[in-house]
PDB file of C-alpha atoms in Angstrom:
ATOM      1  CA  MET A   1    -157.470-143.016 121.568  1.00  0.00           C
ATOM      2  CA  SER A   2    -158.572-145.938 119.862  1.00  0.00           C
ATOM      3  CA  ALA A   3    -158.801-146.389 115.991  1.00  0.00           C
ATOM      4  CA  GLU A   4    -162.235-145.941 115.496  1.00  0.00           C
ATOM      5  CA  HIS A   5    -162.233-142.891 117.685  1.00  0.00           C
ATOM      6  CA  ARG A   6    -159.741-141.292 115.135  1.00  0.00           C
ATOM      7  CA  ASP A   7    -161.240-141.910 112.018  1.00  0.00           C
ATOM      8  CA  GLY A   8    -164.800-141.116 113.340  1.00  0.00           C
ATOM      9  CA  THR A   9    -166.682-143.744 111.612  1.00  0.00           C
ATOM     10  CA  GLY A  10    -167.521-145.452 114.510  1.00  0.00           C
ATOM     11  CA  ASP A  11    -168.074-148.800 112.413  1.00  0.00           C
ATOM     12  CA  ALA A  12    -165.561-151.092 113.718  1.00  0.00           C
ATOM     13  CA  GLU A  13    -164.304-151.541 117.328  1.00  0.00           C
ATOM     14  CA  HIS A  14    -160.758-151.086 116.671  1.00  0.00           C
ATOM     15  CA  TYR A  15    -159.256-150.684 112.829  1.00  0.00           C
ATOM     16  CA  LEU A  16    -155.889-152.829 112.864  1.00  0.00           C
ATOM     17  CA  ILE A  17    -152.860-151.225 111.460  1.00  0.00           C
ATOM     18  CA  SER A  18    -150.405-153.799 110.222  1.00  0.00           C
ATOM     19  CA  PRO A  19    -147.726-153.618 107.289  1.00  0.00           C
ATOM     20  CA  ARG A  20    -148.213-155.038 103.958  1.00  0.00           C
ATOM     21  CA  ARG A  21    -145.163-156.938 102.534  1.00  0.00           C
ATOM     22  CA  VAL A  22    -145.269-155.099  98.988  1.00  0.00           C
ATOM     23  CA  SER A  23    -142.350-155.048  96.033  1.00  0.00           C
ATOM     24  CA  PHE A  24    -142.498-153.335  92.635  1.00  0.00           C
ATOM     25  CA  ASP A  25    -140.725-153.566  89.777  1.00  0.00           C
ATOM     26  CA  TRP A  26    -138.447-150.771  88.721  1.00  0.00           C
ATOM     27  CA  ASP A  27    -137.095-151.934  85.431  1.00  0.00           C
ATOM     28  CA  ALA A  28    -139.835-149.791  82.880  1.00  0.00           C
ATOM     29  CA  THR A  29    -139.906-146.648  84.853  1.00  0.00           C
ATOM     30  CA  PRO A  30    -138.081-144.189  83.364  1.00  0.00           C
ATOM     31  CA  LEU A  31    -135.819-141.155  85.165  1.00  0.00           C
ATOM     32  CA  HIS A  32    -138.942-138.319  84.718  1.00  0.00           C
ATOM     33  CA  TRP A  33    -141.803-140.772  85.698  1.00  0.00           C
ATOM     34  CA  ILE A  34    -144.038-137.440  85.337  1.00  0.00           C
ATOM     35  CA  PRO A  35    -143.523-137.265  81.323  1.00  0.00           C
ATOM     36  CA  ASP A  36    -141.635-133.843  80.516  1.00  0.00           C
ATOM     37  CA  GLU A  37    -142.126-132.503  84.375  1.00  0.00           C
ATOM     38  CA  PRO A  38    -138.310-133.009  85.736  1.00  0.00           C
ATOM     39  CA  THR A  39    -139.362-130.326  88.192  1.00  0.00           C
ATOM     40  CA  ALA A  40    -142.707-132.086  89.294  1.00  0.00           C
ATOM     41  CA  THR A  41    -141.037-135.367  89.075  1.00  0.00           C
ATOM     42  CA  HIS A  42    -138.008-134.544  91.302  1.00  0.00           C
ATOM     43  CA  VAL A  43    -139.756-132.473  93.948  1.00  0.00           C
ATOM     44  CA  ILE A  44    -141.571-135.812  94.692  1.00  0.00           C
ATOM     45  CA  ASN A  45    -138.795-138.052  94.573  1.00  0.00           C
ATOM     46  CA  VAL A  46    -137.078-136.199  97.507  1.00  0.00           C
ATOM     47  CA  LEU A  47    -139.191-138.381  99.451  1.00  0.00           C
ATOM     48  CA  HIS A  48    -137.036-140.990  98.387  1.00  0.00           C
ATOM     49  CA  LEU A  49    -134.436-139.418  99.846  1.00  0.00           C
ATOM     50  CA  LEU A  50    -135.442-138.686 103.136  1.00  0.00           C
ATOM     51  CA  LEU A  51    -137.804-141.520 103.773  1.00  0.00           C
ATOM     52  CA  PRO A  52    -135.464-144.840 104.160  1.00  0.00           C
ATOM     53  CA  ALA A  53    -133.720-142.860 106.918  1.00  0.00           C
ATOM     54  CA  GLY A  54    -136.402-140.904 108.525  1.00  0.00           C
ATOM     55  CA  GLU A  55    -138.558-144.213 108.716  1.00  0.00           C
ATOM     56  CA  ARG A  56    -135.616-145.879 110.280  1.00  0.00           C
ATOM     57  CA  TRP A  57    -135.931-143.660 112.916  1.00  0.00           C
ATOM     58  CA  PHE A  58    -139.399-143.409 113.637  1.00  0.00           C
ATOM     59  CA  VAL A  59    -139.229-147.162 114.161  1.00  0.00           C
ATOM     60  CA  LYS A  60    -136.020-146.806 116.648  1.00  0.00           C
ATOM     61  CA  VAL A  61    -137.781-143.624 118.613  1.00  0.00           C
ATOM     62  CA  PHE A  62    -140.903-145.617 119.162  1.00  0.00           C
ATOM     63  CA  LYS A  63    -138.713-148.809 120.365  1.00  0.00           C
ATOM     64  CA  GLU A  64    -137.107-146.784 123.152  1.00  0.00           C
ATOM     65  CA  ALA A  65    -140.613-145.843 124.067  1.00  0.00           C
ATOM     66  CA  LEU A  66    -142.620-149.010 123.903  1.00  0.00           C
ATOM     67  CA  PRO A  67    -141.936-149.514 127.535  1.00  0.00           C
ATOM     68  CA  LEU A  68    -143.950-146.352 128.423  1.00  0.00           C
ATOM     69  CA  VAL A  69    -146.946-147.229 126.309  1.00  0.00           C
ATOM     70  CA  LYS A  70    -149.650-148.509 129.320  1.00  0.00           C
ATOM     71  CA  ASP A  71    -153.047-149.028 126.432  1.00  0.00           C
ATOM     72  CA  PRO A  72    -153.354-152.115 125.148  1.00  0.00           C
ATOM     73  CA  ALA A  73    -155.091-150.487 122.296  1.00  0.00           C
ATOM     74  CA  LEU A  74    -152.422-147.879 121.354  1.00  0.00           C
ATOM     75  CA  LEU A  75    -149.688-150.496 121.903  1.00  0.00           C
ATOM     76  CA  LYS A  76    -151.332-152.492 119.112  1.00  0.00           C
ATOM     77  CA  ASP A  77    -151.351-149.507 117.041  1.00  0.00           C
ATOM     78  CA  VAL A  78    -147.592-148.560 117.441  1.00  0.00           C
ATOM     79  CA  LYS A  79    -146.652-151.777 116.567  1.00  0.00           C
ATOM     80  CA  GLY A  80    -148.701-151.651 113.345  1.00  0.00           C
ATOM     81  CA  PHE A  81    -147.432-148.176 112.603  1.00  0.00           C
ATOM     82  CA  MET A  82    -143.640-149.443 112.890  1.00  0.00           C
ATOM     83  CA  GLY A  83    -144.042-152.243 110.973  1.00  0.00           C
ATOM     84  CA  GLN A  84    -145.530-150.368 108.238  1.00  0.00           C
ATOM     85  CA  GLU A  85    -142.773-147.353 108.665  1.00  0.00           C
ATOM     86  CA  ALA A  86    -140.346-150.029 108.440  1.00  0.00           C
ATOM     87  CA  THR A  87    -141.757-151.600 104.887  1.00  0.00           C
ATOM     88  CA  HIS A  88    -142.105-148.009 103.485  1.00  0.00           C
ATOM     89  CA  SER A  89    -138.029-147.045 104.047  1.00  0.00           C
ATOM     90  CA  VAL A  90    -136.956-150.353 102.669  1.00  0.00           C
ATOM     91  CA  GLN A  91    -139.185-149.325  99.689  1.00  0.00           C
ATOM     92  CA  HIS A  92    -137.875-146.075  99.098  1.00  0.00           C
ATOM     93  CA  ALA A  93    -134.378-147.355  99.342  1.00  0.00           C
ATOM     94  CA  HIS A  94    -134.816-149.177  96.238  1.00  0.00           C
ATOM     95  CA  VAL A  95    -136.020-146.776  94.463  1.00  0.00           C
ATOM     96  CA  LEU A  96    -132.474-144.667  95.282  1.00  0.00           C
ATOM     97  CA  GLY A  97    -131.199-148.133  94.312  1.00  0.00           C
ATOM     98  CA  HIS A  98    -133.115-147.303  90.498  1.00  0.00           C
ATOM     99  CA  LEU A  99    -132.105-143.791  90.706  1.00  0.00           C
ATOM    100  CA  ALA A 100    -128.108-144.598  90.891  1.00  0.00           C
ATOM    101  CA  ARG A 101    -128.877-147.305  87.951  1.00  0.00           C
ATOM    102  CA  GLN A 102    -130.074-144.445  86.135  1.00  0.00           C
ATOM    103  CA  HIS A 103    -126.746-142.552  86.916  1.00  0.00           C
ATOM    104  CA  LEU A 104    -128.234-140.184  89.151  1.00  0.00           C
ATOM    105  CA  ASN A 105    -126.147-140.391  92.206  1.00  0.00           C
ATOM    106  CA  THR A 106    -127.958-139.830  95.532  1.00  0.00           C
ATOM    107  CA  ALA A 107    -125.449-140.750  98.432  1.00  0.00           C
ATOM    108  CA  PRO A 108    -123.867-137.012  98.557  1.00  0.00           C
ATOM    109  CA  TYR A 109    -127.233-135.881  99.870  1.00  0.00           C
ATOM    110  CA  THR A 110    -128.541-138.716 101.689  1.00  0.00           C
ATOM    111  CA  ARG A 111    -125.469-138.657 103.618  1.00  0.00           C
ATOM    112  CA  HIS A 112    -126.324-135.437 105.604  1.00  0.00           C
ATOM    113  CA  VAL A 113    -130.105-136.899 105.853  1.00  0.00           C
ATOM    114  CA  ASP A 114    -128.531-140.513 107.683  1.00  0.00           C
ATOM    115  CA  PHE A 115    -125.803-137.764 109.653  1.00  0.00           C
ATOM    116  CA  LEU A 116    -129.454-135.693 111.000  1.00  0.00           C
ATOM    117  CA  PHE A 117    -131.335-138.289 112.083  1.00  0.00           C
ATOM    118  CA  GLU A 118    -128.320-141.268 113.137  1.00  0.00           C
ATOM    119  CA  GLN A 119    -126.330-138.411 115.406  1.00  0.00           C
ATOM    120  CA  LEU A 120    -128.101-135.083 115.604  1.00  0.00           C
ATOM    121  CA  LEU A 121    -131.477-137.027 116.695  1.00  0.00           C
ATOM    122  CA  GLY A 122    -129.704-140.852 118.004  1.00  0.00           C
ATOM    123  CA  GLU A 123    -130.419-142.068 121.046  1.00  0.00           C
ATOM    124  CA  THR A 124    -128.413-139.397 123.370  1.00  0.00           C
ATOM    125  CA  PRO A 125    -128.435-135.452 122.971  1.00  0.00           C
ATOM    126  CA  PRO A 126    -125.967-133.924 120.599  1.00  0.00           C
ATOM    127  CA  LEU A 127    -122.574-132.967 121.749  1.00  0.00           C
ATOM    128  CA  GLY A 128    -122.919-133.932 125.252  1.00  0.00           C
ATOM    129  CA  ALA A 129    -126.011-131.626 125.705  1.00  0.00           C
ATOM    130  CA  PRO A 130    -127.476-131.920 129.352  1.00  0.00           C
ATOM    131  CA  ILE A 131    -130.803-133.204 128.356  1.00  0.00           C
ATOM    132  CA  PRO A 132    -132.365-135.951 130.773  1.00  0.00           C
ATOM    133  CA  ALA A 133    -133.516-138.968 128.778  1.00  0.00           C
ATOM    134  CA  ARG A 134    -137.064-138.621 129.379  1.00  0.00           C
ATOM    135  CA  GLU A 135    -137.104-135.230 127.530  1.00  0.00           C
ATOM    136  CA  TRP A 136    -134.864-136.288 124.920  1.00  0.00           C
ATOM    137  CA  LEU A 137    -137.232-138.975 123.910  1.00  0.00           C
ATOM    138  CA  ARG A 138    -140.510-136.658 124.547  1.00  0.00           C
ATOM    139  CA  PHE A 139    -138.789-134.117 121.915  1.00  0.00           C
ATOM    140  CA  ARG A 140    -137.996-136.662 119.043  1.00  0.00           C
ATOM    141  CA  LEU A 141    -141.600-138.264 119.660  1.00  0.00           C
ATOM    142  CA  SER A 142    -142.690-134.421 119.221  1.00  0.00           C
ATOM    143  CA  LEU A 143    -141.259-134.129 116.094  1.00  0.00           C
ATOM    144  CA  ILE A 144    -142.556-137.445 114.696  1.00  0.00           C
ATOM    145  CA  ALA A 145    -145.884-136.219 115.459  1.00  0.00           C
ATOM    146  CA  ALA A 146    -145.842-133.099 113.951  1.00  0.00           C
ATOM    147  CA  ILE A 147    -143.729-135.110 110.584  1.00  0.00           C
ATOM    148  CA  GLU A 148    -146.689-137.110 110.519  1.00  0.00           C
ATOM    149  CA  GLN A 149    -149.323-134.260 110.476  1.00  0.00           C
ATOM    150  CA  PHE A 150    -147.470-133.881 106.536  1.00  0.00           C
ATOM    151  CA  THR A 151    -147.079-137.249 105.690  1.00  0.00           C
ATOM    152  CA  ALA A 152    -150.723-137.455 106.389  1.00  0.00           C
ATOM    153  CA  VAL A 153    -151.538-134.379 104.288  1.00  0.00           C
ATOM    154  CA  LEU A 154    -149.662-135.515 101.507  1.00  0.00           C
ATOM    155  CA  GLY A 155    -151.051-138.641 101.846  1.00  0.00           C
ATOM    156  CA  ASN A 156    -154.431-137.394 101.292  1.00  0.00           C
ATOM    157  CA  TRP A 157    -153.452-135.362  98.382  1.00  0.00           C
ATOM    158  CA  VAL A 158    -151.706-138.194  96.265  1.00  0.00           C
ATOM    159  CA  LEU A 159    -154.723-140.319  96.677  1.00  0.00           C
ATOM    160  CA  GLN A 160    -156.574-137.782  94.944  1.00  0.00           C
ATOM    161  CA  ALA A 161    -154.173-136.102  92.493  1.00  0.00           C
ATOM    162  CA  GLU A 162    -155.629-137.501  89.489  1.00  0.00           C
ATOM    163  CA  ALA A 163    -153.499-134.622  87.404  1.00  0.00           C
ATOM    164  CA  LEU A 164    -150.803-137.534  87.879  1.00  0.00           C
ATOM    165  CA  ASP A 165    -152.754-139.558  86.091  1.00  0.00           C
ATOM    166  CA  ARG A 166    -153.383-137.577  83.369  1.00  0.00           C
ATOM    167  CA  ALA A 167    -150.232-136.579  82.606  1.00  0.00           C
ATOM    168  CA  GLY A 168    -148.967-139.704  82.038  1.00  0.00           C
ATOM    169  CA  SER A 169    -147.204-140.679  85.338  1.00  0.00           C
ATOM    170  CA  ASP A 170    -145.498-144.234  85.877  1.00  0.00           C
ATOM    171  CA  ALA A 171    -147.776-146.651  86.760  1.00  0.00           C
ATOM    172  CA  ILE A 172    -145.252-148.183  89.395  1.00  0.00           C
ATOM    173  CA  MET A 173    -144.625-145.100  90.685  1.00  0.00           C
ATOM    174  CA  LEU A 174    -148.104-144.104  91.328  1.00  0.00           C
ATOM    175  CA  ASP A 175    -148.848-147.233  93.241  1.00  0.00           C
ATOM    176  CA  LEU A 176    -145.898-146.701  95.518  1.00  0.00           C
ATOM    177  CA  LEU A 177    -146.873-143.075  96.059  1.00  0.00           C
ATOM    178  CA  ARG A 178    -150.664-143.973  96.708  1.00  0.00           C
ATOM    179  CA  TRP A 179    -149.804-147.706  98.591  1.00  0.00           C
ATOM    180  CA  HIS A 180    -147.389-145.140 100.736  1.00  0.00           C
ATOM    181  CA  GLY A 181    -150.218-142.239 101.084  1.00  0.00           C
ATOM    182  CA  ALA A 182    -152.863-145.002 102.256  1.00  0.00           C
ATOM    183  CA  GLU A 183    -150.785-146.345 104.769  1.00  0.00           C
ATOM    184  CA  GLU A 184    -149.990-142.631 105.947  1.00  0.00           C
ATOM    185  CA  VAL A 185    -153.691-141.380 106.218  1.00  0.00           C
ATOM    186  CA  GLU A 186    -154.442-145.205 107.669  1.00  0.00           C
ATOM    187  CA  HIS A 187    -152.259-144.368 110.521  1.00  0.00           C
ATOM    188  CA  ARG A 188    -151.974-140.807 110.666  1.00  0.00           C
ATOM    189  CA  ALA A 189    -152.861-140.550 114.341  1.00  0.00           C
ATOM    190  CA  VAL A 190    -150.840-142.825 116.137  1.00  0.00           C
ATOM    191  CA  ALA A 191    -147.758-141.049 116.071  1.00  0.00           C
ATOM    192  CA  PHE A 192    -149.798-138.014 117.480  1.00  0.00           C
ATOM    193  CA  ASP A 193    -151.521-140.761 120.405  1.00  0.00           C
ATOM    194  CA  MET A 194    -147.974-141.877 121.024  1.00  0.00           C
ATOM    195  CA  TYR A 195    -146.650-138.506 121.868  1.00  0.00           C
ATOM    196  CA  GLN A 196    -149.719-137.329 123.844  1.00  0.00           C
ATOM    197  CA  HIS A 197    -149.440-140.586 125.908  1.00  0.00           C
ATOM    198  CA  CYS A 198    -145.730-140.607 126.338  1.00  0.00           C
ATOM    199  CA  GLY A 199    -145.495-136.732 126.358  1.00  0.00           C
ATOM    200  CA  GLY A 200    -146.390-135.535 130.098  1.00  0.00           C
ATOM    201  CA  THR A 201    -149.498-133.902 130.603  1.00  0.00           C
ATOM    202  CA  GLY A 202    -150.935-130.363 130.897  1.00  0.00           C
ATOM    203  CA  LEU A 203    -149.407-126.893 129.345  1.00  0.00           C
ATOM    204  CA  PRO A 204    -145.696-128.711 129.247  1.00  0.00           C
ATOM    205  CA  ARG A 205    -147.092-131.378 126.903  1.00  0.00           C
ATOM    206  CA  TYR A 206    -148.582-128.889 124.695  1.00  0.00           C
ATOM    207  CA  ALA A 207    -145.715-126.527 124.567  1.00  0.00           C
ATOM    208  CA  ARG A 208    -143.440-129.363 123.997  1.00  0.00           C
ATOM    209  CA  ARG A 209    -145.801-130.235 120.597  1.00  0.00           C
ATOM    210  CA  VAL A 210    -145.503-126.740 119.541  1.00  0.00           C
ATOM    211  CA  GLU A 211    -142.069-126.914 119.809  1.00  0.00           C
ATOM    212  CA  GLY A 212    -142.083-130.046 117.819  1.00  0.00           C
ATOM    213  CA  MET A 213    -143.822-128.631 114.816  1.00  0.00           C
ATOM    214  CA  VAL A 214    -141.842-124.960 115.033  1.00  0.00           C
ATOM    215  CA  VAL A 215    -138.809-127.450 114.879  1.00  0.00           C
ATOM    216  CA  VAL A 216    -140.390-129.620 111.813  1.00  0.00           C
ATOM    217  CA  ALA A 217    -141.778-127.096 109.308  1.00  0.00           C
ATOM    218  CA  PRO A 218    -138.831-125.220 108.630  1.00  0.00           C
ATOM    219  CA  VAL A 219    -136.577-127.797 108.403  1.00  0.00           C
ATOM    220  CA  LEU A 220    -138.618-130.211 106.043  1.00  0.00           C
ATOM    221  CA  LEU A 221    -139.000-126.735 104.100  1.00  0.00           C
ATOM    222  CA  TRP A 222    -135.303-126.552 103.657  1.00  0.00           C
ATOM    223  CA  LEU A 223    -134.397-129.925 103.407  1.00  0.00           C
ATOM    224  CA  TRP A 224    -137.096-130.456 100.578  1.00  0.00           C
ATOM    225  CA  ALA A 225    -135.888-127.404  99.006  1.00  0.00           C
ATOM    226  CA  TRP A 226    -132.111-128.595  98.923  1.00  0.00           C
ATOM    227  CA  GLY A 227    -133.279-132.059  97.901  1.00  0.00           C
ATOM    228  CA  ALA A 228    -135.060-131.060  94.577  1.00  0.00           C
ATOM    229  CA  SER A 229    -132.313-128.684  93.755  1.00  0.00           C
ATOM    230  CA  TYR A 230    -129.791-131.272  94.273  1.00  0.00           C
ATOM    231  CA  LEU A 231    -131.990-133.904  92.293  1.00  0.00           C
ATOM    232  CA  ILE A 232    -132.289-131.412  89.224  1.00  0.00           C
ATOM    233  CA  ARG A 233    -128.622-130.247  88.862  1.00  0.00           C
ATOM    234  CA  HIS A 234    -127.335-133.684  88.823  1.00  0.00           C
ATOM    235  CA  ASP A 235    -130.074-135.217  86.562  1.00  0.00           C
ATOM    236  CA  PRO A 236    -127.814-136.716  83.553  1.00  0.00           C
ATOM    237  CA  HIS A 237    -130.794-136.445  81.254  1.00  0.00           C
ATOM    238  CA  LEU A 238    -130.819-132.435  82.029  1.00  0.00           C
ATOM    239  CA  ALA A 239    -126.968-132.257  82.154  1.00  0.00           C
ATOM    240  CA  GLY A 240    -127.198-128.991  84.120  1.00  0.00           C
ATOM    241  CA  ARG A 241    -129.291-127.161  81.711  1.00  0.00           C
ATOM    242  CA  VAL A 242    -132.159-126.394  84.224  1.00  0.00           C
ATOM    243  CA  ARG A 243    -132.235-125.194  87.994  1.00  0.00           C
ATOM    244  CA  TYR A 244    -134.913-125.795  90.593  1.00  0.00           C
ATOM    245  CA  SER A 245    -137.429-122.744  90.417  1.00  0.00           C
ATOM    246  CA  LEU A 246    -140.154-121.322  92.301  1.00  0.00           C
ATOM    247  CA  ARG A 247    -141.656-120.292  89.109  1.00  0.00           C
ATOM    248  CA  GLU A 248    -141.594-123.879  87.741  1.00  0.00           C
ATOM    249  CA  HIS A 249    -142.527-125.512  91.210  1.00  0.00           C
ATOM    250  CA  ASN A 250    -145.589-123.300  91.113  1.00  0.00           C
ATOM    251  CA  ARG A 251    -146.658-123.904  87.522  1.00  0.00           C
ATOM    252  CA  ALA A 252    -146.591-127.450  88.287  1.00  0.00           C
ATOM    253  CA  VAL A 253    -148.368-126.457  91.367  1.00  0.00           C
ATOM    254  CA  ARG A 254    -151.473-124.955  88.938  1.00  0.00           C
ATOM    255  CA  ARG A 255    -151.121-128.497  86.757  1.00  0.00           C
ATOM    256  CA  GLY A 256    -151.954-130.019  90.020  1.00  0.00           C
ATOM    257  CA  LEU A 257    -148.907-132.126  89.967  1.00  0.00           C
ATOM    258  CA  LEU A 258    -147.764-130.997  93.485  1.00  0.00           C
ATOM    259  CA  PRO A 259    -149.425-130.507  96.326  1.00  0.00           C
ATOM    260  CA  THR A 260    -150.224-126.317  96.777  1.00  0.00           C
ATOM    261  CA  TRP A 261    -148.731-124.450  99.500  1.00  0.00           C
ATOM    262  CA  LYS A 262    -152.130-123.783 101.051  1.00  0.00           C
ATOM    263  CA  GLU A 263    -152.832-127.236 102.022  1.00  0.00           C
ATOM    264  CA  LEU A 264    -149.058-127.605 103.085  1.00  0.00           C
ATOM    265  CA  GLY A 265    -149.123-124.585 104.905  1.00  0.00           C
ATOM    266  CA  SER A 266    -152.635-124.524 106.792  1.00  0.00           C
ATOM    267  CA  ALA A 267    -151.808-127.919 108.092  1.00  0.00           C
ATOM    268  CA  ILE A 268    -149.762-126.026 110.703  1.00  0.00           C
ATOM    269  CA  PRO A 269    -152.192-123.815 112.401  1.00  0.00           C
ATOM    270  CA  ARG A 270    -154.512-126.662 112.553  1.00  0.00           C
ATOM    271  CA  TYR A 271    -152.203-128.799 114.301  1.00  0.00           C
ATOM    272  CA  LEU A 272    -151.043-125.975 116.660  1.00  0.00           C
ATOM    273  CA  ARG A 273    -154.734-126.090 118.053  1.00  0.00           C
ATOM    274  CA  ARG A 274    -155.187-127.213 121.737  1.00  0.00           C
ATOM    275  CA  SER A 275    -158.258-129.164 120.833  1.00  0.00           C
ATOM    276  CA  TYR A 276    -156.313-130.863 117.541  1.00  0.00           C
ATOM    277  CA  HIS A 277    -156.788-134.632 116.776  1.00  0.00           C
ATOM    278  CA  PRO A 278    -155.245-136.273 113.060  1.00  0.00           C
ATOM    279  CA  SER A 279    -158.725-137.945 112.693  1.00  0.00           C
ATOM    280  CA  GLN A 280    -159.566-135.072 110.871  1.00  0.00           C
ATOM    281  CA  GLU A 281    -156.876-135.647 108.045  1.00  0.00           C
ATOM    282  CA  GLY A 282    -158.128-137.327 105.255  1.00  0.00           C
ATOM    283  CA  SER A 283    -160.395-140.143 104.704  1.00  0.00           C
ATOM    284  CA  LEU A 284    -159.527-143.548 106.095  1.00  0.00           C
ATOM    285  CA  ARG A 285    -162.132-144.919 104.188  1.00  0.00           C
ATOM    286  CA  LYS A 286    -160.915-143.661 100.605  1.00  0.00           C
ATOM    287  CA  ALA A 287    -157.564-145.107 102.210  1.00  0.00           C
ATOM    288  CA  VAL A 288    -158.614-148.262 102.780  1.00  0.00           C
ATOM    289  CA  ASP A 289    -160.716-148.358  99.250  1.00  0.00           C
ATOM    290  CA  TYR A 290    -157.364-147.724  97.550  1.00  0.00           C
ATOM    291  CA  LEU A 291    -155.119-150.277  98.869  1.00  0.00           C
ATOM    292  CA  ALA A 292    -157.965-152.739  98.150  1.00  0.00           C
ATOM    293  CA  THR A 293    -156.989-152.229  94.367  1.00  0.00           C
ATOM    294  CA  SER A 294    -153.315-150.865  94.419  1.00  0.00           C
ATOM    295  CA  PRO A 295    -151.379-153.578  92.711  1.00  0.00           C
ATOM    296  CA  ALA A 296    -149.022-153.975  94.899  1.00  0.00           C
ATOM    297  CA  ALA A 297    -150.977-154.188  98.344  1.00  0.00           C
ATOM    298  CA  ARG A 298    -153.297-157.178  96.319  1.00  0.00           C
ATOM    299  CA  ALA A 299    -150.192-159.085  95.012  1.00  0.00           C
ATOM    300  CA  ALA A 300    -148.835-158.766  98.734  1.00  0.00           C
ATOM    301  CA  ALA A 301    -152.019-159.851 100.476  1.00  0.00           C
ATOM    302  CA  GLY A 302    -152.312-162.410  97.631  1.00  0.00           C
ATOM    303  CA  ALA A 303    -148.636-163.698  98.533  1.00  0.00           C
ATOM    304  CA  VAL A 304    -149.965-164.084 102.481  1.00  0.00           C
ATOM    305  CA  GLY A 305    -152.953-165.987 101.654  1.00  0.00           C
ATOM    306  CA  ARG A 306    -150.974-168.338  99.570  1.00  0.00           C
ATOM    307  CA  ALA A 307    -148.526-168.666 102.435  1.00  0.00           C
ATOM    308  CA  ALA A 308    -150.888-169.373 104.887  1.00  0.00           C
ATOM    309  CA  LEU A 309    -152.195-172.208 102.638  1.00  0.00           C
ATOM    310  CA  GLY A 310    -149.259-173.823 102.029  1.00  0.00           C
TER     311      GLY A 310
END
């Protein structure tokens, strides 16, 4: 399905998805980049723990599936998606380095994330499970489509989260999150379309899509709670005095510093509708408007322009 149909605007023949080679200077970003809000800061920081390995894995799985793509427009979108996800992975990994320089070592947690994506969800089924190669690939594509449902919702949320600005959040971190969020909205339908294209037909394809969400939703919740707990427990500024709690999490939600449980939870039944398509998530126009003003995206575009002139 073409990009203009995914957005529903009909105002372009085909919206081009392409990576932006951004970079960020973390030298002045404090550990608690939302001032006096360690819980909100670290709940969002879980993104940096999950995405470097997760988005590398997206790219690997899509590379495996590329020979199955027969639609030229989808193939173009998939390659743009892969370029964007590879860039996301690199930039979030740089944040982990920044956390390490501030004496918050994330390696004990990220080793588990690496094991999940590289071993349990690698090119071959774990423990020699007798799953046919095509079915294993389809299952992993269904997981990516389900994960991308949540990244689109989170991307749409952060683009509109004015409370983060009012709280005095670090401008560099906000730009990273909103650049990434805008690109998640920009390519919100690609993983879904990739799964639909490669995932078979009829009821088995739909059942596998449901299976992907049934696996992804609780695992993501568990990883997020574990990650937030890890970061808060090892935060050198807190020195073990604070623990992750739902009470503090919900307080941050009420202040608009985190998405509501309803925003996240309602994404699941939408996704499970037979007629669902991710073009319903967020606004491409808002995403593109942010990318036109993002300091990092503008700098990247300027660098590309200067290179072309040179």
